[in-house]
CSV table of C-alpha atoms in Angstrom, one decimal:
chain,number,residue,atom,x,y,z
A,291,UNK,CA,67.9,72.7,137.1
A,292,UNK,CA,65.5,75.5,136.3
A,293,UNK,CA,66.4,79.0,137.6
A,294,UNK,CA,63.5,80.2,139.6
A,295,UNK,CA,65.3,83.2,141.1
A,296,UNK,CA,62.9,86.1,140.6
A,297,UNK,CA,62.3,89.4,142.3
A,298,UNK,CA,58.6,90.6,142.1
A,299,UNK,CA,57.9,94.3,142.3
A,300,UNK,CA,54.3,95.5,142.4
A,301,UNK,CA,53.8,99.0,140.9
A,302,UNK,CA,50.9,101.2,141.6
A,303,UNK,CA,50.5,104.6,139.9
A,304,UNK,CA,49.9,107.7,142.0
A,305,UNK,CA,46.5,109.0,140.9
A,306,UNK,CA,47.9,112.4,139.8
A,307,UNK,CA,50.8,110.9,137.9
A,308,UNK,CA,48.3,108.4,136.3
A,309,UNK,CA,46.0,111.2,135.1
A,310,UNK,CA,49.0,113.0,133.7
A,311,UNK,CA,50.0,109.9,131.8
A,312,UNK,CA,46.5,109.7,130.3
A,313,UNK,CA,46.6,113.4,129.3
A,314,UNK,CA,50.0,112.9,127.7
A,315,UNK,CA,48.7,109.9,125.8
A,316,UNK,CA,45.7,112.0,124.6
A,317,UNK,CA,48.0,114.8,123.5
A,318,UNK,CA,50.2,112.3,121.6
A,319,UNK,CA,47.2,110.8,119.8
A,320,UNK,CA,45.9,114.2,118.8
A,321,UNK,CA,49.3,115.5,117.6
A,322,UNK,CA,49.7,112.3,115.5
A,323,UNK,CA,46.6,113.3,113.5
A,324,UNK,CA,44.4,110.4,114.7
A,325,UNK,CA,40.7,111.4,115.0
A,326,UNK,CA,39.1,108.0,115.8
A,327,UNK,CA,40.9,107.0,119.0
A,328,UNK,CA,38.9,106.1,122.2
A,329,UNK,CA,39.5,105.6,125.9
A,330,UNK,CA,41.1,102.1,125.4
A,331,UNK,CA,43.7,103.6,123.0
A,332,UNK,CA,44.5,106.3,125.6
A,333,UNK,CA,44.8,103.7,128.4
A,334,UNK,CA,46.9,101.4,126.2
A,335,UNK,CA,49.5,104.1,125.6
A,336,UNK,CA,49.4,105.5,129.1
A,337,UNK,CA,49.8,102.0,130.6
A,338,UNK,CA,52.8,101.2,128.3
A,339,UNK,CA,54.5,104.5,129.2
A,340,UNK,CA,53.9,104.1,132.9
A,341,UNK,CA,55.2,100.5,133.0
A,342,UNK,CA,58.2,101.4,130.9
A,343,UNK,CA,59.1,104.3,133.3
A,344,UNK,CA,58.8,102.0,136.3
A,345,UNK,CA,61.0,99.4,134.7
A,346,UNK,CA,63.6,102.1,134.0
A,347,UNK,CA,63.4,103.1,137.7
A,348,UNK,CA,63.9,99.5,138.8
A,349,UNK,CA,67.0,99.1,136.6
A,350,UNK,CA,68.4,102.4,138.0
A,351,UNK,CA,67.9,100.9,141.4
A,352,UNK,CA,69.6,97.6,140.3
A,353,UNK,CA,72.6,99.4,138.9
A,354,UNK,CA,74.2,99.7,142.4
A,355,UNK,CA,73.7,95.9,143.1
A,356,UNK,CA,76.8,94.2,141.7
A,357,UNK,CA,75.8,90.8,143.1
A,358,UNK,CA,73.1,90.1,140.5
A,359,UNK,CA,72.3,90.5,136.8
A,360,UNK,CA,68.6,91.3,136.3
A,361,UNK,CA,66.8,90.7,133.0
A,362,UNK,CA,63.9,92.6,131.4
A,363,UNK,CA,60.8,91.6,133.4
A,364,UNK,CA,57.7,89.6,132.6
A,365,UNK,CA,54.7,92.0,133.2
A,366,UNK,CA,51.8,90.3,135.0
A,367,UNK,CA,48.4,91.1,136.5
A,368,UNK,CA,48.0,94.5,134.8
A,369,UNK,CA,45.0,96.5,135.9
A,370,UNK,CA,44.4,99.6,133.8
A,371,UNK,CA,41.4,101.9,134.4
A,372,UNK,CA,40.8,105.6,134.3
A,373,UNK,CA,41.2,105.8,138.0
A,374,UNK,CA,44.1,103.3,138.5
A,375,UNK,CA,47.0,101.4,137.0
A,376,UNK,CA,48.7,98.5,138.8
A,377,UNK,CA,50.9,95.7,137.7
A,378,UNK,CA,53.5,93.1,138.8
A,379,UNK,CA,57.1,93.1,137.4
A,380,UNK,CA,58.8,89.7,137.6
A,381,UNK,CA,62.5,90.3,137.3
A,382,UNK,CA,64.5,87.0,136.9
A,383,UNK,CA,68.1,87.3,137.8
A,384,UNK,CA,71.5,85.4,137.9
A,385,UNK,CA,73.6,85.7,141.1
A,386,UNK,CA,76.8,84.1,142.5
A,387,UNK,CA,78.7,86.0,139.8
A,388,UNK,CA,82.1,85.4,141.3
A,389,UNK,CA,82.1,81.9,139.5
A,390,UNK,CA,82.5,83.7,136.2
A,391,UNK,CA,86.1,84.6,135.1
A,392,UNK,CA,86.6,87.9,133.2
A,393,UNK,CA,90.3,87.4,132.5
A,394,UNK,CA,92.4,85.7,129.8
A,395,UNK,CA,90.4,86.6,126.7
A,396,UNK,CA,92.1,87.1,123.4
A,397,UNK,CA,89.5,88.0,120.7
A,398,UNK,CA,90.0,86.9,117.1
A,399,UNK,CA,89.4,90.4,115.7
A,400,UNK,CA,92.6,92.3,115.0
A,401,UNK,CA,92.5,96.1,115.1
A,402,UNK,CA,93.9,98.0,112.1
A,403,UNK,CA,97.2,99.5,113.2
A,404,UNK,CA,97.5,101.9,110.2
A,405,UNK,CA,94.2,103.8,110.4
A,406,UNK,CA,95.9,107.1,109.3
A,407,UNK,CA,96.6,105.4,105.9
A,408,UNK,CA,92.9,104.5,105.2
A,409,UNK,CA,92.2,105.5,101.6
A,410,UNK,CA,88.9,107.2,102.3
A,411,UNK,CA,90.4,109.7,104.7
A,412,UNK,CA,92.0,112.2,102.3
A,413,UNK,CA,88.8,112.6,100.1
A,414,UNK,CA,86.8,113.2,103.3
A,415,UNK,CA,89.3,115.8,104.5
A,416,UNK,CA,89.3,117.5,101.1
A,417,UNK,CA,85.5,117.7,101.1
A,418,UNK,CA,85.4,119.0,104.6
A,419,UNK,CA,88.1,121.7,104.0
A,420,UNK,CA,86.8,122.8,100.6
A,421,UNK,CA,83.1,122.9,101.3
A,422,UNK,CA,82.3,123.2,105.0
A,423,UNK,CA,78.6,123.8,105.9
A,424,UNK,CA,79.0,127.0,108.0
A,425,UNK,CA,76.0,128.1,110.1
A,426,UNK,CA,75.8,131.9,109.7
A,427,UNK,CA,73.6,133.9,112.0
A,428,UNK,CA,70.8,136.1,110.4
A,429,UNK,CA,69.9,138.5,113.1
A,430,UNK,CA,67.9,141.1,111.1
A,431,UNK,CA,66.9,139.1,108.0
A,432,UNK,CA,63.6,137.5,107.2
A,433,UNK,CA,63.4,133.7,107.4
A,434,UNK,CA,64.1,131.9,104.1
A,435,UNK,CA,63.6,128.3,103.0
A,436,UNK,CA,65.9,125.8,104.7
A,437,UNK,CA,67.1,128.3,107.4
A,438,UNK,CA,67.9,126.7,110.8
A,439,UNK,CA,65.5,128.4,113.3
A,440,UNK,CA,65.6,128.1,117.1
A,441,UNK,CA,62.2,128.7,118.7
A,442,UNK,CA,60.8,128.8,122.2
A,443,UNK,CA,57.4,127.2,122.3
A,444,UNK,CA,55.0,127.9,125.2
A,445,UNK,CA,52.1,125.6,125.7
A,446,UNK,CA,49.3,128.0,126.9
A,447,UNK,CA,47.4,125.2,128.5
A,448,UNK,CA,50.1,123.7,130.7
A,449,UNK,CA,52.2,126.9,130.8
A,450,UNK,CA,55.3,124.7,130.0
A,451,UNK,CA,57.9,125.9,127.5
A,452,UNK,CA,60.7,124.2,125.5
A,453,UNK,CA,63.2,125.2,122.9
A,454,UNK,CA,63.3,123.5,119.5
A,455,UNK,CA,65.5,123.9,116.5
A,456,UNK,CA,64.3,122.8,113.1
A,457,UNK,CA,64.8,123.5,109.4
A,458,UNK,CA,62.3,126.1,108.2
A,459,UNK,CA,60.0,125.4,105.2
A,460,UNK,CA,62.1,122.3,104.2
A,461,UNK,CA,60.7,119.6,101.9
A,462,UNK,CA,61.0,116.8,104.5
A,463,UNK,CA,57.9,115.3,106.2
A,464,UNK,CA,56.9,117.2,109.4
A,465,UNK,CA,54.5,116.7,112.3
A,466,UNK,CA,51.5,119.0,112.5
A,467,UNK,CA,53.2,121.5,114.9
A,468,UNK,CA,56.1,122.2,112.6
A,469,UNK,CA,53.8,122.5,109.5
A,470,UNK,CA,51.8,125.1,111.4
A,471,UNK,CA,55.0,126.8,112.4
A,472,UNK,CA,56.2,127.1,108.8
A,473,UNK,CA,53.0,128.9,107.9
A,474,UNK,CA,52.9,131.1,110.9
A,475,UNK,CA,56.6,132.2,110.7
A,476,UNK,CA,56.4,133.5,107.1
A,477,UNK,CA,58.1,136.9,107.1
A,478,UNK,CA,59.4,136.4,110.7
A,479,UNK,CA,63.0,137.0,112.0
A,480,UNK,CA,64.9,137.0,115.3
A,481,UNK,CA,62.7,138.5,118.0
A,482,UNK,CA,59.4,137.7,116.2
A,483,UNK,CA,56.5,136.3,118.2
A,484,UNK,CA,53.5,134.3,116.8
A,485,UNK,CA,50.5,132.5,118.2
A,486,UNK,CA,49.4,129.2,116.7
A,487,UNK,CA,46.5,126.7,117.4
A,488,UNK,CA,46.7,123.0,116.8
A,489,UNK,CA,43.7,120.7,117.7
A,490,UNK,CA,42.2,123.4,119.9
A,491,UNK,CA,45.5,123.8,121.8
A,492,UNK,CA,47.2,127.2,121.8
A,493,UNK,CA,50.9,127.8,121.7
A,494,UNK,CA,53.0,131.0,121.9
A,495,UNK,CA,56.2,130.9,119.7
A,496,UNK,CA,59.3,133.2,120.0
A,497,UNK,CA,62.0,133.2,117.4
A,498,UNK,CA,65.3,133.0,119.3
A,499,UNK,CA,67.9,132.5,116.6
A,500,UNK,CA,68.1,132.1,112.8
A,501,UNK,CA,71.0,130.6,110.9
A,502,UNK,CA,71.7,130.1,107.3
A,503,UNK,CA,73.8,127.2,105.9
A,504,UNK,CA,76.6,128.4,103.6
A,505,UNK,CA,79.0,125.9,102.1
A,506,UNK,CA,82.4,127.6,101.8
A,507,UNK,CA,86.1,126.6,101.9
A,508,UNK,CA,87.7,126.9,105.3
A,509,UNK,CA,90.3,129.7,105.5
A,510,UNK,CA,92.1,131.6,108.2
A,511,UNK,CA,89.4,134.3,108.3
A,512,UNK,CA,86.4,132.0,108.8
A,513,UNK,CA,87.9,129.0,110.7
A,514,UNK,CA,86.8,130.4,114.1
A,515,UNK,CA,83.1,130.3,112.9
A,516,UNK,CA,83.2,126.5,113.0
A,517,UNK,CA,82.6,126.9,116.8
A,518,UNK,CA,85.3,124.6,118.0
A,519,UNK,CA,87.5,126.4,120.6
A,520,UNK,CA,90.8,124.9,119.5
A,521,UNK,CA,90.2,125.9,115.8
A,522,UNK,CA,91.5,129.4,115.1
A,523,UNK,CA,92.9,129.0,111.6
A,524,UNK,CA,92.9,126.7,108.5
A,525,UNK,CA,95.8,124.6,109.8
A,526,UNK,CA,94.0,124.1,113.1
A,527,UNK,CA,90.9,122.9,111.2
A,528,UNK,CA,92.8,120.4,109.2
A,529,UNK,CA,94.5,119.0,112.2
A,530,UNK,CA,91.2,118.8,114.0
A,531,UNK,CA,89.4,116.9,111.2
A,532,UNK,CA,92.3,114.5,110.7
A,533,UNK,CA,92.5,113.6,114.4
A,534,UNK,CA,88.7,113.4,114.6
A,535,UNK,CA,88.4,111.1,111.6
A,536,UNK,CA,91.2,108.8,112.9
A,537,UNK,CA,89.5,108.7,116.3
A,538,UNK,CA,86.1,107.8,114.7
A,539,UNK,CA,87.8,105.0,112.7
A,540,UNK,CA,89.5,103.8,115.9
A,541,UNK,CA,86.1,103.8,117.6
A,542,UNK,CA,84.7,101.6,114.9
A,543,UNK,CA,87.6,99.2,115.4
A,544,UNK,CA,86.9,99.2,119.1
A,545,UNK,CA,83.3,98.3,118.4
A,546,UNK,CA,84.3,95.3,116.4
A,547,UNK,CA,86.9,94.4,119.0
A,548,UNK,CA,84.2,94.5,121.7
A,549,UNK,CA,81.9,92.2,119.8
A,550,UNK,CA,84.7,89.8,119.3
A,551,UNK,CA,85.4,89.9,123.1
A,552,UNK,CA,81.7,89.1,123.8
A,553,UNK,CA,81.8,86.2,121.4
A,554,UNK,CA,84.9,84.7,123.1
A,555,UNK,CA,83.1,84.9,126.5
A,556,UNK,CA,80.1,83.3,124.9
A,557,UNK,CA,82.3,80.2,124.1
A,558,UNK,CA,83.8,80.2,127.6
A,559,UNK,CA,80.8,80.8,129.9
A,560,UNK,CA,78.1,78.2,130.6
A,561,UNK,CA,74.8,79.6,132.0
A,562,UNK,CA,72.6,76.7,130.9
A,563,UNK,CA,71.6,76.0,134.5
A,564,UNK,CA,70.8,79.6,135.1
A,565,UNK,CA,68.2,80.0,132.3
A,566,UNK,CA,64.8,81.0,133.7
A,567,UNK,CA,62.4,78.7,131.8
A,568,UNK,CA,59.4,81.1,132.2
A,569,UNK,CA,61.3,84.0,130.8
A,570,UNK,CA,62.8,82.0,128.0
A,571,UNK,CA,59.4,80.5,127.1
A,572,UNK,CA,57.8,83.9,127.1
A,573,UNK,CA,60.4,85.3,124.7
A,574,UNK,CA,60.1,82.3,122.4
A,575,UNK,CA,56.4,82.8,122.3
A,576,UNK,CA,56.8,86.5,121.5
A,577,UNK,CA,59.2,85.8,118.7
A,578,UNK,CA,56.9,83.2,117.2
A,579,UNK,CA,53.9,85.5,117.4
A,580,UNK,CA,55.8,88.3,115.7
A,581,UNK,CA,56.8,85.8,112.9
A,582,UNK,CA,53.3,84.5,112.5
A,583,UNK,CA,51.8,88.0,112.4
A,584,UNK,CA,54.1,88.9,109.5
A,585,UNK,CA,53.3,85.6,107.8
A,586,UNK,CA,49.6,86.2,108.1
A,587,UNK,CA,50.0,89.7,106.8
A,588,UNK,CA,51.5,88.4,103.6
A,589,UNK,CA,49.3,85.3,103.5
A,590,UNK,CA,45.8,86.4,104.5
A,591,UNK,CA,44.1,83.1,103.6
A,592,UNK,CA,46.2,80.9,106.0
A,593,UNK,CA,44.3,78.4,108.0
A,594,UNK,CA,44.8,77.7,111.7
A,595,UNK,CA,46.3,74.3,110.9
A,596,UNK,CA,48.8,75.9,108.6
A,597,UNK,CA,49.7,78.4,111.3
A,598,UNK,CA,50.3,75.5,113.8
A,599,UNK,CA,52.5,73.7,111.3
A,600,UNK,CA,54.6,76.8,110.8
A,601,UNK,CA,55.0,77.2,114.6
A,602,UNK,CA,56.1,73.6,115.0
A,603,UNK,CA,58.5,73.9,112.0
A,604,UNK,CA,60.2,77.0,113.3
A,605,UNK,CA,60.1,76.4,117.1
A,606,UNK,CA,63.6,75.0,117.4
A,607,UNK,CA,65.0,77.9,115.4
A,608,UNK,CA,63.4,80.5,117.6
A,609,UNK,CA,64.4,78.6,120.8
A,610,UNK,CA,68.0,78.6,119.7
A,611,UNK,CA,67.9,82.3,118.8
A,612,UNK,CA,66.3,83.1,122.2
A,613,UNK,CA,68.9,81.1,124.2
A,614,UNK,CA,71.7,82.7,122.3
A,615,UNK,CA,70.3,86.2,122.8
A,616,UNK,CA,69.7,85.5,126.5
A,617,UNK,CA,73.3,84.4,127.0
A,618,UNK,CA,74.7,87.4,125.0
A,619,UNK,CA,72.5,89.7,127.0
A,620,UNK,CA,73.9,88.3,130.2
A,621,UNK,CA,77.5,88.7,129.0
A,622,UNK,CA,77.0,92.3,127.9
A,623,UNK,CA,75.5,93.1,131.3
A,624,UNK,CA,77.9,91.1,133.5
A,625,UNK,CA,81.2,91.9,131.9
A,626,UNK,CA,81.2,95.7,132.2
A,627,UNK,CA,79.9,95.4,135.7
A,628,UNK,CA,82.6,92.9,136.6
A,629,UNK,CA,85.2,95.3,135.3
A,630,UNK,CA,83.6,98.2,137.3
A,631,UNK,CA,83.0,100.1,134.0
A,632,UNK,CA,80.6,103.1,134.4
A,633,UNK,CA,79.8,106.2,132.5
A,634,UNK,CA,80.7,109.6,133.9
A,635,UNK,CA,78.4,112.7,133.8
A,636,UNK,CA,78.4,114.4,130.4
A,637,UNK,CA,79.8,111.4,128.4
A,638,UNK,CA,76.6,110.6,126.6
A,639,UNK,CA,75.9,114.3,125.8
A,640,UNK,CA,79.5,114.7,124.5
A,641,UNK,CA,79.2,111.6,122.3
A,642,UNK,CA,75.8,112.8,121.0
A,643,UNK,CA,77.3,116.2,119.9
A,644,UNK,CA,80.2,114.4,118.2
A,645,UNK,CA,77.7,112.2,116.2
A,646,UNK,CA,75.6,115.2,115.3
A,647,UNK,CA,78.7,117.0,113.9
A,648,UNK,CA,79.9,114.0,111.9
A,649,UNK,CA,76.7,112.7,110.3
A,650,UNK,CA,74.0,114.0,107.9
A,651,UNK,CA,70.3,114.3,108.7
A,652,UNK,CA,69.5,111.2,106.8
A,653,UNK,CA,72.3,109.2,108.5
A,654,UNK,CA,70.9,110.3,111.9
A,655,UNK,CA,67.4,109.0,111.1
A,656,UNK,CA,68.8,105.7,109.8
A,657,UNK,CA,71.0,105.3,112.9
A,658,UNK,CA,68.0,106.0,115.2
A,659,UNK,CA,70.4,107.7,117.7
A,660,UNK,CA,69.1,107.8,121.3
A,661,UNK,CA,70.7,108.0,124.8
A,662,UNK,CA,70.4,104.2,125.5
A,663,UNK,CA,72.2,103.3,122.2
A,664,UNK,CA,74.9,105.9,122.9
A,665,UNK,CA,75.4,104.5,126.4
A,666,UNK,CA,75.7,100.9,125.0
A,667,UNK,CA,78.3,102.2,122.4
A,668,UNK,CA,80.3,103.9,125.1
A,669,UNK,CA,80.3,100.9,127.4
A,670,UNK,CA,81.4,98.6,124.6
A,671,UNK,CA,84.2,101.0,123.8
A,672,UNK,CA,85.4,100.9,127.4
A,673,UNK,CA,85.3,97.2,127.5
A,674,UNK,CA,87.3,97.0,124.3
A,675,UNK,CA,89.9,99.5,125.6
A,676,UNK,CA,90.3,97.5,128.8
A,677,UNK,CA,91.3,94.3,126.9
A,678,UNK,CA,93.3,96.2,124.2
A,679,UNK,CA,95.4,97.8,126.9
A,680,UNK,CA,96.2,94.3,128.3
A,681,UNK,CA,96.6,92.5,124.9
A,682,UNK,CA,98.3,95.2,122.9
A,683,UNK,CA,99.4,98.2,125.0
A,684,UNK,CA,101.4,99.7,122.1
A,685,UNK,CA,98.4,100.0,119.9
A,686,UNK,CA,96.3,101.2,122.8
A,687,UNK,CA,98.7,104.1,123.4
A,688,UNK,CA,99.0,104.9,119.7
A,689,UNK,CA,95.3,105.6,119.1
A,690,UNK,CA,94.0,106.3,122.6
A,691,UNK,CA,96.0,109.5,123.0
A,692,UNK,CA,96.4,108.8,126.7
A,693,UNK,CA,92.6,108.9,127.2
A,694,UNK,CA,90.9,106.5,129.6
C-alpha cells in the first residue's frame, strides 16, 4: 500500500522580507564577480534562499512532534516575481512509530579498547610539543604577510557591522572583499581604520587585533599562551594533548559504531509499506537527471535515443539506491528521537572550536565543516554511547571519562 500521508504547508513571503532576499541575492552576485546577471538570476537565488529558510523553520517546528518522522519536502506551485514569492511544501511523513523497536541491537563493529597504544599518537604528541603554532599578539607592529588579523567591517549602506578574522596577504584564493582589504591594510596595525569600496559599495574597516604565528617548543614559560585554562606548564600541555588525542580517536570509533548500529536497524526494520511513492519517484528522477547531465557533459554528441537507453539501463540501480537512502534517512531520524537524544545549548559551538584547534586550514576546507554536519556527528556520537553503555559498560567508562 502506498503511503499518502502528507502535510502541505503554503508559504508566502512577507513583501519586506522578500525584497530583502532579492537585495541579498544581488549583493551575492556582485561580490562573486559576476557582471552579466539579470533579474531571473536574482529571483532564482532569492527564491531558493527563501524556500530553504522556510523548510528549516518547518523542521524546527516538527522537532517537538515525536509522533511523526517528516522527510524533505517536494516543492510545488512556486510563484516567484519581484513583488511576491509563494510555494507549497509537501512534507511526507511516517507515523505510528511505536511499532518500531529500538532495543536489542548488537552492532558488528568492535571498538578498539587500546586507543592509548595507537602507534600514531606519540609522533603527533612530539610534533605538538616541539613545534606548537603559538598565536602572539602584535599590538604596536605593522601588519606582515600571513599575520592573523581581526577586523570589524561596517557596511555603510546597511549600517550593519560584523567581525571577521583572516590571514593577511596570504597566497590562498580570496574573495574580492579580502583582496581589497589586503591592499588597503598595507602599513596598518591595531587601531588602524581604512575605507574601501567594492562594486560601488562602501565599507569602513577597523583593525581590532593582529597576531603572528610562531612555531616554538612548549615550555613552562610559554604554556599558558596556548589559551587553554587548564594548561599552566609543559606537563599540563602534554597531559592535555594526550587526553585530547585519545578522545578524538574514541570519537572516531563511536562514529563507526553508530554507523554499524544504523546498519543493524536497517536489517531489522521494514518500512516498505510506508514509502511515499511520489517522494521516491521524485528522488529517483533527480538522481537520474544528475547522472544524465554529467554524461552529456562528457559526451556532448549523445542523441535523445541514447539518453533514454541510459535511463532505462540504470533505472533499477537508482531506484535501489533511493530506497536504501530513504530507509537510512528514516532510521537516522527515528532512532535518536526514540531515545530522546537532543543537543544542549553550546554543544555545537564547543565541538566546532575543538575541530578548529585540531585541524589545518586545508583539512577544514576538505571537511566542509558546518553546523548541520556538526549536529549530525554529535547525535551519532550520543546514539553510539547509548548502546555502548548497554553492550559494553566497562569500555564505556574507560573512554567516556564519566561524560554523558
